[in-house]
Structure formats: structure tokens, C-alpha cells
Coordinates of C-alpha atoms in Angstrom, one line a residue:
Chain F
V66 CA 13.1 95.3 -41.3
N67 CA 10.9 97.0 -38.7
E68 CA 8.9 94.3 -36.9
A69 CA 7.4 93.9 -33.5
P70 CA 9.7 92.8 -30.6
Y71 CA 10.0 89.1 -30.1
F72 CA 8.3 89.2 -26.7
P73 CA 5.5 91.4 -25.3
E74 CA 6.7 94.3 -23.2
G75 CA 7.2 93.6 -19.6
L76 CA 10.4 91.5 -19.3
A77 CA 13.2 93.0 -17.4
I78 CA 14.9 96.0 -19.0
P79 CA 18.6 95.7 -19.5
V80 CA 20.7 98.6 -18.1
P81 CA 24.4 99.0 -17.4
E82 CA 25.7 98.3 -13.9
I83 CA 26.2 101.3 -11.6
D84 CA 29.9 101.0 -12.3
G85 CA 29.3 101.2 -16.1
L86 CA 31.1 98.1 -17.1
S87 CA 28.8 97.1 -19.9
A88 CA 27.6 100.6 -20.9
P89 CA 29.4 100.6 -24.2
F90 CA 27.6 97.4 -25.2
W91 CA 24.1 98.5 -24.4
N92 CA 24.6 102.0 -25.7
G93 CA 26.1 100.6 -28.9
L94 CA 23.0 98.4 -29.6
I95 CA 20.8 101.5 -29.6
R96 CA 23.0 102.9 -32.4
E97 CA 22.9 99.5 -34.2
K98 CA 26.5 98.8 -33.4
L99 CA 27.8 95.6 -31.8
L100 CA 30.6 96.6 -29.5
L101 CA 32.6 93.9 -27.7
Q102 CA 35.7 94.0 -25.5
R103 CA 39.1 93.5 -27.1
C104 CA 42.3 94.0 -25.1
K105 CA 44.4 96.9 -26.4
S106 CA 47.6 95.2 -25.2
C107 CA 47.3 91.7 -26.5
S108 CA 44.3 91.9 -28.9
E109 CA 42.4 89.1 -27.1
W110 CA 38.6 89.2 -27.5
Q111 CA 36.7 88.9 -24.2
W112 CA 33.0 88.4 -23.3
G113 CA 31.2 88.9 -20.9
P114 CA 32.8 92.2 -20.1
E115 CA 35.4 92.5 -17.4
W116 CA 37.7 95.2 -16.1
I117 CA 40.8 93.2 -16.8
C118 CA 42.0 91.1 -19.7
H119 CA 41.9 87.5 -18.7
H120 CA 44.8 86.8 -21.0
C121 CA 47.5 89.4 -20.2
H122 CA 46.0 91.2 -17.1
S123 CA 46.0 94.6 -18.8
F124 CA 43.4 97.0 -17.6
D125 CA 43.5 98.8 -21.0
I126 CA 40.5 97.1 -22.5
G127 CA 39.0 98.6 -25.7
W128 CA 35.6 98.1 -27.3
E129 CA 35.6 97.1 -31.0
E130 CA 32.8 97.0 -33.4
C131 CA 32.0 93.5 -34.8
E132 CA 29.9 92.3 -37.6
P133 CA 26.7 90.7 -36.1
R134 CA 27.2 87.4 -37.9
G135 CA 27.8 84.0 -36.3
D136 CA 26.9 80.4 -35.9
I137 CA 24.4 78.8 -33.6
Y138 CA 26.6 77.2 -30.8
T139 CA 23.7 75.8 -28.8
A140 CA 19.9 76.3 -28.8
A141 CA 16.7 75.2 -27.1
R142 CA 13.0 75.7 -27.7
V143 CA 11.1 76.7 -24.6
W144 CA 7.5 75.6 -24.1
H145 CA 6.8 76.2 -20.4
P146 CA 6.4 79.9 -19.5
V147 CA 8.1 80.9 -16.2
N148 CA 6.1 84.0 -15.8
A149 CA 2.9 85.7 -17.0
I150 CA 4.5 87.7 -19.8
L151 CA 6.1 84.6 -21.4
S152 CA 2.7 82.7 -21.2
K153 CA 1.7 84.8 -24.2
A154 CA 4.9 84.0 -26.1
T155 CA 5.6 80.2 -26.0
P156 CA 7.1 78.4 -27.7
Y157 CA 10.2 80.4 -28.3
W158 CA 13.8 79.7 -29.2
L159 CA 16.8 80.5 -27.1
V160 CA 20.1 80.5 -29.0
V161 CA 23.7 81.1 -28.1
V162 CA 25.6 82.4 -31.1
S163 CA 29.4 82.3 -31.5
L164 CA 31.1 85.1 -33.4
P165 CA 34.0 83.9 -35.6
S166 CA 35.0 87.5 -36.3
A167 CA 35.4 88.2 -32.6
G168 CA 37.4 85.2 -31.3
N169 CA 34.3 83.1 -31.2
V170 CA 32.9 84.8 -28.1
R171 CA 29.3 84.0 -27.5
L172 CA 26.0 86.0 -27.2
A173 CA 22.6 84.8 -26.2
G174 CA 19.4 85.8 -28.0
N175 CA 16.3 84.5 -29.6
L176 CA 16.0 83.0 -33.1
L177 CA 13.6 85.2 -35.0
G178 CA 11.1 83.6 -37.3
D179 CA 8.6 80.7 -37.0
P180 CA 9.3 79.1 -33.6
M181 CA 8.5 75.7 -35.2
Q182 CA 11.5 76.0 -37.5
D183 CA 14.6 74.1 -36.3
A184 CA 17.7 75.9 -34.9
P185 CA 20.5 73.5 -35.9
I186 CA 23.7 73.8 -34.0
G187 CA 26.3 75.1 -36.4
A188 CA 23.8 77.0 -38.6
P189 CA 24.9 80.5 -39.7
V190 CA 22.8 83.4 -38.4
T191 CA 22.8 87.1 -38.9
G192 CA 22.0 89.7 -36.3
Q193 CA 19.0 92.0 -36.2
F194 CA 18.7 94.9 -33.9
E195 CA 15.4 95.1 -31.9
H196 CA 14.6 98.6 -30.6
H197 CA 12.5 99.5 -27.7
P198 CA 12.4 103.3 -27.9
G199 CA 9.2 103.6 -25.9
S200 CA 10.5 101.7 -22.9
D201 CA 11.6 103.6 -19.8
P202 CA 14.6 103.6 -20.1
P203 CA 14.8 102.9 -23.8
F204 CA 17.0 99.9 -24.8
S205 CA 17.9 97.7 -27.8
L206 CA 18.6 94.0 -28.1
L207 CA 20.5 92.0 -30.7
Q208 CA 18.4 89.2 -32.1
W209 CA 19.3 86.5 -34.6
R210 CA 17.8 85.1 -37.8
L211 CA 18.9 82.0 -39.9
A212 CA 21.2 83.3 -42.7
G213 CA 19.3 83.4 -45.9
G214 CA 15.8 83.6 -44.5
G215 CA 13.3 82.4 -42.0
T216 CA 9.8 83.6 -42.0
G217 CA 8.2 86.1 -39.6
R218 CA 7.1 84.9 -36.2
S219 CA 3.6 83.5 -36.5
S220 CA 1.3 85.0 -33.9
Chain N
M131 CA 49.0 65.7 8.8
S132 CA 50.9 67.1 5.9
G133 CA 49.2 69.1 3.2
N134 CA 48.8 66.3 0.8
S135 CA 45.5 65.6 -1.1
N136 CA 44.5 62.8 1.3
G137 CA 44.2 65.4 4.1
L138 CA 40.6 64.8 5.0
R139 CA 40.3 61.1 4.3
G140 CA 38.7 59.3 7.1
R141 CA 39.1 62.1 9.6
V142 CA 35.5 63.2 9.9
A143 CA 32.2 61.4 9.8
I144 CA 28.5 62.0 9.4
V145 CA 26.8 60.6 12.6
G146 CA 23.4 62.1 12.3
V147 CA 20.8 62.8 9.6
G148 CA 17.4 64.3 9.7
E149 CA 14.7 65.9 7.7
T150 CA 11.3 67.4 8.2
T151 CA 8.2 66.0 6.5
Y152 CA 8.6 66.9 2.8
Y153 CA 5.9 69.0 1.3
K154 CA 4.9 70.2 -2.1
H155 CA 5.8 73.7 -3.2
G156 CA 4.3 76.2 -0.9
K157 CA 2.5 73.6 1.2
S158 CA 4.5 73.7 4.4
P159 CA 2.4 74.6 7.4
D160 CA 5.6 75.8 9.2
P161 CA 7.7 78.8 8.4
E162 CA 11.1 78.2 6.9
F163 CA 13.1 78.9 10.1
M164 CA 11.0 76.4 12.0
L165 CA 11.6 73.8 9.3
A166 CA 15.4 74.4 9.7
L167 CA 15.1 73.9 13.4
K168 CA 13.1 70.7 13.1
A169 CA 15.5 69.1 10.7
I170 CA 18.5 70.1 12.9
L171 CA 16.8 68.7 16.0
N172 CA 15.9 65.5 14.1
A173 CA 19.5 65.1 13.0
C174 CA 20.8 65.6 16.5
A175 CA 18.3 63.1 17.9
D176 CA 19.5 60.6 15.3
A177 CA 23.1 61.2 16.3
G178 CA 22.3 61.1 20.1
I179 CA 23.9 64.6 20.5
D180 CA 22.5 67.5 22.5
P181 CA 21.8 70.3 20.1
R182 CA 23.4 72.7 22.5
E183 CA 26.7 71.0 21.7
I184 CA 26.6 72.1 18.1
D185 CA 29.4 74.6 17.6
G186 CA 29.3 75.1 13.8
F187 CA 26.8 75.6 11.0
C188 CA 27.5 75.2 7.3
S189 CA 25.1 75.8 4.4
F190 CA 25.0 76.7 0.7
S191 CA 23.0 78.6 -1.9
D192 CA 22.5 81.6 0.3
D193 CA 20.3 79.8 2.7
R194 CA 18.3 82.4 4.6
N195 CA 18.5 80.8 8.0
D196 CA 21.3 82.6 9.8
P197 CA 23.6 80.5 12.0
S198 CA 23.6 83.1 14.8
R199 CA 19.8 83.0 15.0
L200 CA 19.9 79.2 14.9
A201 CA 22.5 79.1 17.7
A202 CA 20.5 81.6 19.8
A203 CA 17.2 79.6 19.2
L204 CA 18.9 76.3 20.1
G205 CA 20.8 77.6 23.1
V206 CA 24.2 76.7 21.5
H207 CA 26.9 77.2 24.2
D208 CA 29.8 78.2 22.0
L209 CA 29.3 79.1 18.3
R210 CA 32.7 78.6 16.6
L211 CA 31.9 78.4 12.9
A212 CA 29.3 80.1 10.7
N213 CA 30.1 79.1 7.1
M214 CA 28.4 79.7 3.7
Q215 CA 29.6 78.2 0.5
W216 CA 29.7 80.9 -2.2
G217 CA 27.7 80.5 -5.4
G218 CA 26.6 77.6 -7.4
G219 CA 23.2 77.0 -5.8
G220 CA 22.8 73.3 -5.3
G221 CA 26.3 72.8 -6.6
G222 CA 27.5 73.8 -3.2
G223 CA 25.8 71.0 -1.2
A224 CA 28.8 68.6 -1.0
A225 CA 31.1 71.5 -0.6
A226 CA 29.2 72.6 2.5
T227 CA 29.8 69.2 4.0
G228 CA 33.5 69.4 2.9
N229 CA 33.8 72.8 4.6
A230 CA 32.3 71.4 7.8
A231 CA 34.8 68.5 7.6
A232 CA 37.7 70.7 7.0
A233 CA 36.8 72.8 10.0
I234 CA 36.5 69.8 12.3
A235 CA 39.8 68.3 11.0
A236 CA 41.5 71.6 11.6
G237 CA 40.2 71.7 15.2
A238 CA 38.1 74.9 14.5
A239 CA 34.8 73.2 15.5
N240 CA 33.7 69.9 17.0
V241 CA 30.0 69.3 16.2
V242 CA 29.0 70.9 12.9
V243 CA 25.6 70.9 11.3
V244 CA 25.1 71.1 7.5
Y245 CA 21.6 72.2 6.7
R246 CA 19.3 73.6 4.1
A247 CA 15.7 74.8 4.4
L248 CA 13.2 75.9 1.8
A249 CA 9.7 77.2 2.2
Q250 CA 8.7 78.4 -1.2
G251 CA 5.3 79.7 -0.3
E252 CA 7.1 82.2 1.9
F253 CA 9.9 83.1 -0.6
G254 CA 9.4 83.1 -4.3
R255 CA 11.9 81.4 -6.6
F256 CA 12.6 81.1 -10.3
G257 CA 10.9 83.4 -12.7
V258 CA 8.6 85.3 -10.4
G259 CA 10.6 86.0 -7.3
A260 CA 13.0 88.9 -6.6
G261 CA 15.8 89.3 -9.2
Y262 CA 13.8 87.9 -12.1
G263 CA 12.5 91.2 -13.4
Q264 CA 9.0 90.5 -12.2
A265 CA 9.0 91.7 -8.6
I266 CA 8.0 95.2 -7.6
G267 CA 10.9 97.6 -7.9
D268 CA 12.7 95.1 -10.0
K269 CA 11.9 96.5 -13.5
T270 CA 15.5 96.7 -14.7
V271 CA 18.3 94.2 -14.7
S272 CA 22.1 94.6 -15.1
G273 CA 25.3 92.6 -15.1
E274 CA 25.3 88.9 -16.2
A275 CA 21.5 88.7 -15.9
A276 CA 21.0 91.5 -18.4
F277 CA 22.5 89.3 -21.1
R278 CA 19.7 86.7 -20.5
L279 CA 16.5 88.0 -18.9
P280 CA 15.3 90.2 -21.8
Y281 CA 15.5 87.1 -24.0
G282 CA 13.3 85.0 -21.8
L283 CA 16.4 83.2 -20.6
I284 CA 15.5 83.4 -17.0
A285 CA 15.2 80.2 -14.9
P286 CA 17.9 77.6 -14.2
V287 CA 16.3 75.3 -16.7
H288 CA 16.9 77.8 -19.5
R289 CA 20.6 78.2 -18.7
H290 CA 21.3 74.5 -18.1
V291 CA 19.4 73.1 -21.1
L292 CA 21.8 75.1 -23.4
K293 CA 24.8 73.2 -21.9
V294 CA 22.9 69.9 -22.0
R295 CA 21.9 70.3 -25.6
R296 CA 25.5 71.2 -26.6
F297 CA 26.7 68.0 -24.8
M298 CA 24.1 65.8 -26.4
H299 CA 25.0 67.3 -29.8
E300 CA 28.8 66.7 -29.3
H301 CA 28.3 63.1 -28.1
S302 CA 25.1 61.9 -29.9
V303 CA 23.3 61.3 -26.6
K304 CA 19.6 60.3 -27.0
Q305 CA 16.4 61.2 -25.2
E306 CA 16.2 57.6 -23.9
A307 CA 19.3 58.2 -21.7
L308 CA 17.5 61.1 -20.0
R309 CA 14.3 59.1 -19.7
A310 CA 16.2 56.2 -17.9
I311 CA 17.3 58.6 -15.2
A312 CA 13.7 59.9 -14.6
L313 CA 12.2 56.4 -14.6
T314 CA 14.9 55.2 -12.1
S315 CA 14.1 58.0 -9.6
Y316 CA 10.4 57.4 -9.8
R317 CA 10.9 53.6 -9.4
H318 CA 12.9 54.1 -6.2
A319 CA 10.4 56.6 -4.8
Q320 CA 7.6 54.1 -4.9
S321 CA 9.0 52.3 -1.8
N322 CA 10.0 55.5 0.1
P323 CA 7.4 56.8 2.6
R324 CA 9.1 60.2 2.6
A325 CA 8.8 60.6 -1.2
I326 CA 6.4 63.2 -2.6
M327 CA 5.9 61.0 -5.7
R328 CA 5.2 57.8 -3.9
G329 CA 2.1 56.3 -5.4
R330 CA 2.7 58.0 -8.7
P331 CA 4.8 55.6 -10.7
L332 CA 6.2 56.7 -14.1
D333 CA 6.4 54.6 -17.2
E334 CA 7.9 55.1 -20.6
K335 CA 4.7 56.1 -22.3
T336 CA 3.7 58.6 -19.7
Y337 CA 7.2 60.1 -19.9
D338 CA 7.1 60.2 -23.7
E339 CA 3.7 61.8 -23.8
S340 CA 4.4 64.4 -21.1
R341 CA 4.6 68.0 -22.1
W342 CA 7.9 69.7 -23.0
I343 CA 9.3 72.2 -20.5
V344 CA 12.2 73.1 -22.7
E345 CA 13.3 70.6 -25.4
P346 CA 14.8 68.1 -24.7
F347 CA 13.4 68.2 -21.2
H348 CA 10.0 66.8 -20.7
L349 CA 8.1 67.6 -17.5
Y350 CA 9.6 64.5 -15.8
D351 CA 13.1 65.5 -16.6
C352 CA 12.8 68.4 -14.3
C353 CA 12.9 68.3 -10.5
Q354 CA 10.1 69.3 -8.2
E355 CA 10.1 72.5 -6.1
N356 CA 9.4 71.6 -2.5
D357 CA 9.1 72.9 1.1
G358 CA 11.1 71.2 3.9
A359 CA 14.5 71.0 5.5
A360 CA 17.3 68.6 5.9
A361 CA 20.4 68.4 8.1
L362 CA 23.5 66.4 8.8
V363 CA 25.6 66.3 11.9
L364 CA 29.4 65.8 11.6
V365 CA 32.0 65.0 14.2
S366 CA 35.6 63.8 14.2
A367 CA 36.4 60.2 13.4
D368 CA 37.6 59.7 17.0
R369 CA 34.2 60.7 18.3
A370 CA 32.3 58.9 15.5
R371 CA 33.6 55.5 16.7
H372 CA 31.3 55.9 19.7
A373 CA 28.4 57.2 17.8
A374 CA 24.8 56.1 18.4
K375 CA 24.6 54.7 14.9
K376 CA 27.0 53.4 12.2
A377 CA 29.0 56.4 11.0
A378 CA 29.5 57.4 7.4
Y379 CA 33.1 58.5 7.1
I380 CA 34.1 61.2 4.6
L381 CA 36.7 59.6 2.3
G382 CA 36.9 62.3 -0.3
V383 CA 35.4 65.7 -1.0
A384 CA 36.2 68.3 -3.6
Q385 CA 34.8 71.5 -5.1
G386 CA 35.6 73.9 -7.9
S387 CA 35.2 74.3 -11.6
Q388 CA 37.4 74.5 -14.7
Y389 CA 39.1 77.3 -16.5
R390 CA 37.0 80.4 -16.8
C391 CA 33.9 78.6 -15.9
G392 CA 32.4 81.7 -14.5
S393 CA 32.6 83.7 -17.8
A394 CA 29.3 85.5 -18.3
S395 CA 27.1 85.3 -21.3
F396 CA 27.7 81.6 -21.9
N397 CA 31.4 82.0 -22.6
T398 CA 32.8 79.1 -20.5
P399 CA 35.4 77.6 -22.9
D400 CA 34.4 74.0 -22.2
F401 CA 30.7 74.8 -22.3
G402 CA 29.2 71.3 -22.9
S403 CA 30.3 70.2 -19.5
A404 CA 28.8 69.6 -16.0
N405 CA 31.9 71.3 -14.7
F406 CA 33.3 68.4 -12.7
K407 CA 36.3 67.6 -15.0
T408 CA 38.9 69.2 -12.7
V409 CA 37.0 68.2 -9.5
T410 CA 36.7 64.5 -9.8
P411 CA 40.5 63.7 -10.1
R412 CA 41.0 65.5 -6.7
L413 CA 37.9 63.7 -5.3
Y414 CA 39.1 60.2 -6.2
E415 CA 42.7 61.0 -5.2
M416 CA 41.7 62.0 -1.7
A417 CA 39.4 59.0 -1.3
R418 CA 42.0 56.6 -2.8
V419 CA 39.3 54.9 -4.8
G420 CA 38.1 55.0 -8.4
P421 CA 34.7 54.9 -10.1
A422 CA 34.8 51.1 -10.2
D423 CA 34.9 51.0 -6.4
I424 CA 31.7 53.0 -5.9
G425 CA 28.7 50.9 -5.0
V426 CA 25.9 53.5 -5.2
V427 CA 25.5 57.0 -6.5
Q428 CA 23.3 59.8 -5.5
A429 CA 23.5 62.4 -8.3
Y430 CA 21.7 65.7 -8.1
E431 CA 19.0 65.9 -10.7
H432 CA 17.5 69.3 -11.2
F433 CA 17.4 68.1 -14.8
T434 CA 18.1 64.6 -16.0
G435 CA 20.5 65.8 -18.7
G436 CA 22.9 67.1 -16.0
V437 CA 23.0 63.6 -14.5
V438 CA 24.2 62.1 -17.7
M439 CA 27.0 64.7 -17.8
S440 CA 27.8 64.3 -14.1
L441 CA 28.1 60.5 -14.2
S442 CA 30.3 60.7 -17.3
E443 CA 32.6 63.2 -15.7
H444 CA 32.9 61.0 -12.6
G445 CA 34.3 58.3 -14.8
F446 CA 31.4 55.8 -15.0
F447 CA 31.3 55.9 -18.8
A448 CA 32.6 57.9 -21.7
P449 CA 30.1 60.3 -23.1
E450 CA 29.7 58.2 -26.2
E451 CA 28.7 55.2 -24.0
A452 CA 25.9 57.1 -22.3
N453 CA 23.1 55.6 -24.4
D454 CA 24.2 52.1 -23.6
F455 CA 25.0 52.6 -19.9
L456 CA 21.9 54.6 -19.0
K457 CA 19.2 51.9 -18.9
V458 CA 16.9 51.5 -16.0
E459 CA 18.1 47.9 -15.3
N460 CA 21.6 49.2 -14.8
L461 CA 20.5 52.0 -12.4
V462 CA 18.1 50.3 -10.0
A463 CA 18.6 48.9 -6.5
P464 CA 19.5 46.4 -5.2
S465 CA 21.9 45.1 -7.7
G466 CA 22.0 47.2 -10.9
R467 CA 25.4 47.9 -12.4
L468 CA 25.3 51.4 -10.7
P469 CA 22.3 52.0 -8.5
L470 CA 21.3 55.7 -8.8
N471 CA 19.2 58.0 -6.6
T472 CA 17.9 55.2 -4.4
S473 CA 15.6 57.5 -2.4
G474 CA 13.9 58.9 -5.5
G475 CA 16.2 61.9 -5.4
N476 CA 15.3 65.4 -6.3
L477 CA 12.9 64.2 -9.0
A478 CA 10.6 62.0 -6.9
E479 CA 11.6 62.1 -3.2
C480 CA 12.0 65.8 -2.6
Y481 CA 14.0 68.6 -3.9
M482 CA 15.7 69.7 -0.8
H483 CA 18.5 71.3 -2.9
G484 CA 20.3 68.0 -2.9
L485 CA 20.9 67.6 0.8
G486 CA 18.4 64.7 0.8
L487 CA 20.9 62.9 -1.5
Q488 CA 23.6 63.1 1.2
I489 CA 21.2 61.7 3.8
E490 CA 20.4 58.8 1.5
A491 CA 24.1 58.1 1.0
V492 CA 24.4 57.8 4.8
R493 CA 21.4 55.6 5.0
Q494 CA 22.9 53.2 2.4
I495 CA 26.0 52.9 4.5
R496 CA 24.0 52.2 7.6
G497 CA 21.8 49.7 5.8
E498 CA 18.7 51.8 6.5
S499 CA 17.8 52.7 2.9
V500 CA 14.3 51.9 1.6
N501 CA 16.1 50.6 -1.5
Q502 CA 19.1 49.1 0.1
V503 CA 21.8 48.1 -2.4
V504 CA 24.1 45.1 -2.2
K505 CA 27.4 47.0 -2.4
S506 CA 26.7 49.7 0.1
D507 CA 29.9 50.4 1.9
L508 CA 31.1 53.1 -0.5
G509 CA 28.8 55.8 -1.8
L510 CA 29.2 58.9 -4.1
V511 CA 27.1 62.0 -3.8
I512 CA 27.3 64.4 -6.7
A513 CA 26.0 67.9 -5.9
G514 CA 24.3 70.2 -8.4
P515 CA 26.0 70.0 -11.9
L516 CA 26.3 72.7 -14.6
V517 CA 27.0 75.5 -12.2
T518 CA 30.1 76.9 -10.6
P519 CA 31.5 75.9 -8.2
V520 CA 30.3 72.3 -8.2
S521 CA 31.2 69.7 -5.6
S522 CA 31.2 66.0 -4.8
L523 CA 31.5 63.7 -1.8
I524 CA 32.5 60.1 -1.2
V525 CA 31.4 58.5 2.0
G526 CA 32.3 55.1 3.3
S527 CA 31.7 52.7 6.2
E528 CA 34.4 52.1 8.9
A529 CA 35.5 49.0 6.9
T530 CA 36.6 51.2 4.0
L531 CA 39.0 53.3 6.0

């Protein structure tokens, strides 16, 4: 599926920190890979990224590819735009998705499809990569769609 | 005193409170630093203390008004404490007072001011200010914010609503519980000359028909943004016994948050929480009181949903009882079951980042509130919920010591 980004261009562009902590994640999305942290010593999943494993204190943290599938953990539909770009895009859905295949760590995103659909907590969702190749610098996001369908965002 | 958890109980008191005129967002005729000065001078006048005697300043949420500049401007003789509570925004309000009290109890300072000033026409906030991807030179974002901002998950309301909705889902909390908190604040504001929303009463129909900000928050579930400043003056209990006005003694104060609360990208393990669960046991232990002893509560409402969670985590009801407990008749002065936000609070008096709530708690103890409650000798102030670290404060009259 190659559709327009969920929001008009102009929101902040995500980039890795100067120290590069989250670079594997952001670079992975451009290649349509979801890479999250997993400790090489104790196998614990960890997100957001950190330099140390919170479970065993190893600094030997790896990045493992995960299936972009999960369940809606929490969600909210936004009606009030907090800036001029979003004023062209309300209402929109915020979702936090938990990933059972990655220790139930959570990622935030938008729920693609008609904003007037419901986003029930617990509903299964599948990931969809949203590319911004013309942005400076280019970046990609991971977005979510209700498993088994959902219509295109009505404009 | 030994290092037990009652260490601060009764050792320090709030003896002066002051605020500026409260203004709507961007409407202050004064610059922010002048607002801070005016609030501090008002608090000192209330306490009957020469401002040059201040030797400590405590604030929170990265207040911009530097203690050294304040001390120079006021002619402070001997600056001994310049303290900032890390992180948590309005969640740090009670912690700032606790930090001041700890310094006084330890002998590190004698007269400490807790203050907060906001002039939002001068400095942008939330969505369009620096750090929100919309200011010049702010085109990219990294770190924790990079996991949110590109998704339109920008302002505090966006982050906090996700926790509130999870909590409401887990415990079947209804919209009416949120509405009762908004109606209560507006009710109390009608008799408060300082309140921005005085003269603008709110009823159920107006609430129900108001626009959504973010579901389940209507317009009236969200606090104002305001200009103004507020300040408290703290001294030792020994000195407080000779204070100009009735002192409000600090019985308990605690700050913190639960296991891995600061995990980025919404990975706090106990997510559907206001983050007080580990804080309130320490608070009540220090104060040697329980929720049943509390006569009046000032609970930080940036969003009503956070108040539901705060009150529950302070032991006033189980989450499943929220719908029954949170009714306007239970929350209003003078004799509701648990009078709440008796000045009108952040929603309807003024959003001074919650410091106005501490001032109201002192006024209740003095008997000076515009909505005086019957059982006023023991008050709880809950600072901003849903953040990390959070903090809470219990104050009492001399009779409660």
C-alpha cells in the first residue's frame, strides 16, 4: 500500500540523538524493518532504548527484528489541534500498541483509516511503514491499522 | 532527630502566602520576572518578614526566574539555598516545598521562598513553543520526543489522556466522574475574587455540549493557561510560633514515582496510574495520618481524569468506586464528604502550575478561604499527577501537631 502520510508535512522530523542511541530503530524503519532492543546477556526486551539493560545491567544490548503486529494498549482521538499543521488534520487517533512478540514493549503511533472508526483497547493491529523520502533528512514512521481492514483516511 | 520517616513532621511551617493578580494567557502587563518579585513580596508581607531575610529559593518545572537574580534584586543579605526540583513539571510543586522544608530542618537555610511565575505571552508553551518542532531552528527532534511528535502526540494533554483512558478502561470509570471534578472547581470559583472563571458558572449541559479537546476530555476537563506568580514563605516551627498569622505546619511531604516510571515511549509498566502509588504510603507515614483524617483536598487538575486517579491513589476510594464517590455534592465546601479544590483550582481560579493549590491549603488552615470548609485543620495538596516524579504535601494547624 502506498498512500499519503497521515499528517501534512511540517511536523517535527525524528532523527537519532547525537550519541546515536536510537539510530538502529530509525534507520531500520527506512528499510521496513522494526528493530527493538534486546539484551544479549539475559534476552530481556527493552523499549525505549537505553545504553544498559534494566534487568541485568549488561551493556551488551542487541537490536532484534520484530514482527510489526500488536494490540492496542491505549488510544485517544484528538479533536483540538495544538499547532497550525494539525489544524488541517483533526480528528486523528493516537494509539499505543503493545507487541506480544517483543515482551509487550509499547510503541506510539496513529491508527490509519477513517478517524471516526473506534480504536478499541485490546484490538489487534498490524504495522504499516510510512515513508518520507522527500523530507530533509528523509525518515520513516511505523503506523498501525486494525487487523483485517479499516478504510482509507477520509479527507 | 533520627533518620526515620517522620523526620520532617511538624518541624517547618508555611507562614506567608502571596500571589499576583491572575491573568488570562498572555495578558499580563508585567514581565515574568516582575511577577515573580511581586508574588514573593506579597508572601513576605503576609508573613511579616523582611524580604532581605530570605536565604533560600526553591522552585520546580524549570522556572526561568533565577534565584541569584531574585536575591540580587531583593537585596538578600545571605543566599544559602538555590534549589530546583528536577523534572515532572507541575508534579514537582509539593516537592519544591518539601525540599525547602528539608533544608530548613537541616539548618541549611532559615527563610525559604517557594515560587513559580508564568508569563505565557513572553514565553510560548505547548505545541508552538521551543522544543515542539514548530519554532525556528527546531525542525528535527530526537530522544523520547522523537517517538511522539511526528505522530501529533505533542502536548501534555496527548500524553496524559493515554494514561487516563487506560485507567478508565481498566476500572470502568465514566465520563460523569470527570464532569463532577470540573463542575466542583467552577462552583468554588464563583465566590473567589481571584478566580479567572468567576462569573462564568458551569452546568452539566454546558459541559456535555462543550467541544472535545481529546476524548474523553471536553474543553472543561482541561486547565487554563495563565499569567501570574505565586509564592510561599517557610520557616522553622520554632519561628512559626511567633508568626504574624496562623501557621500551616508541614506534617508530611513525599515525592517520587514507581518502578521504571520514566521509561520512554509509554513503557511504564504500571501505565494506567497517576504515579503516586509508592509516594502516598510514605506521605501518610510521615504525617501519621490516613486519608480518613484529611478534611480538605487540593488536587492538581491539568486534566480532570488525573484527579480521579490521584484521589484514588491517595486512598479516598478504590478505582471501582470512583463513579459513586465523584459526585458534586460530595466534593463541595463547606461540608461535602471530601471538599475538593476550594479556590476553583487550576481549572477555574488560575493555572499557576499548582502553587495556588498550596496557597489555598494554607488559607483553609487559617480560616481565610473564600469557601471555608468545616473540617479545615488538616489539608492535603496533590501536585501534578501522571508525570515523574510526582509529589504530595499534608499541612496541618498547630492543633494537629
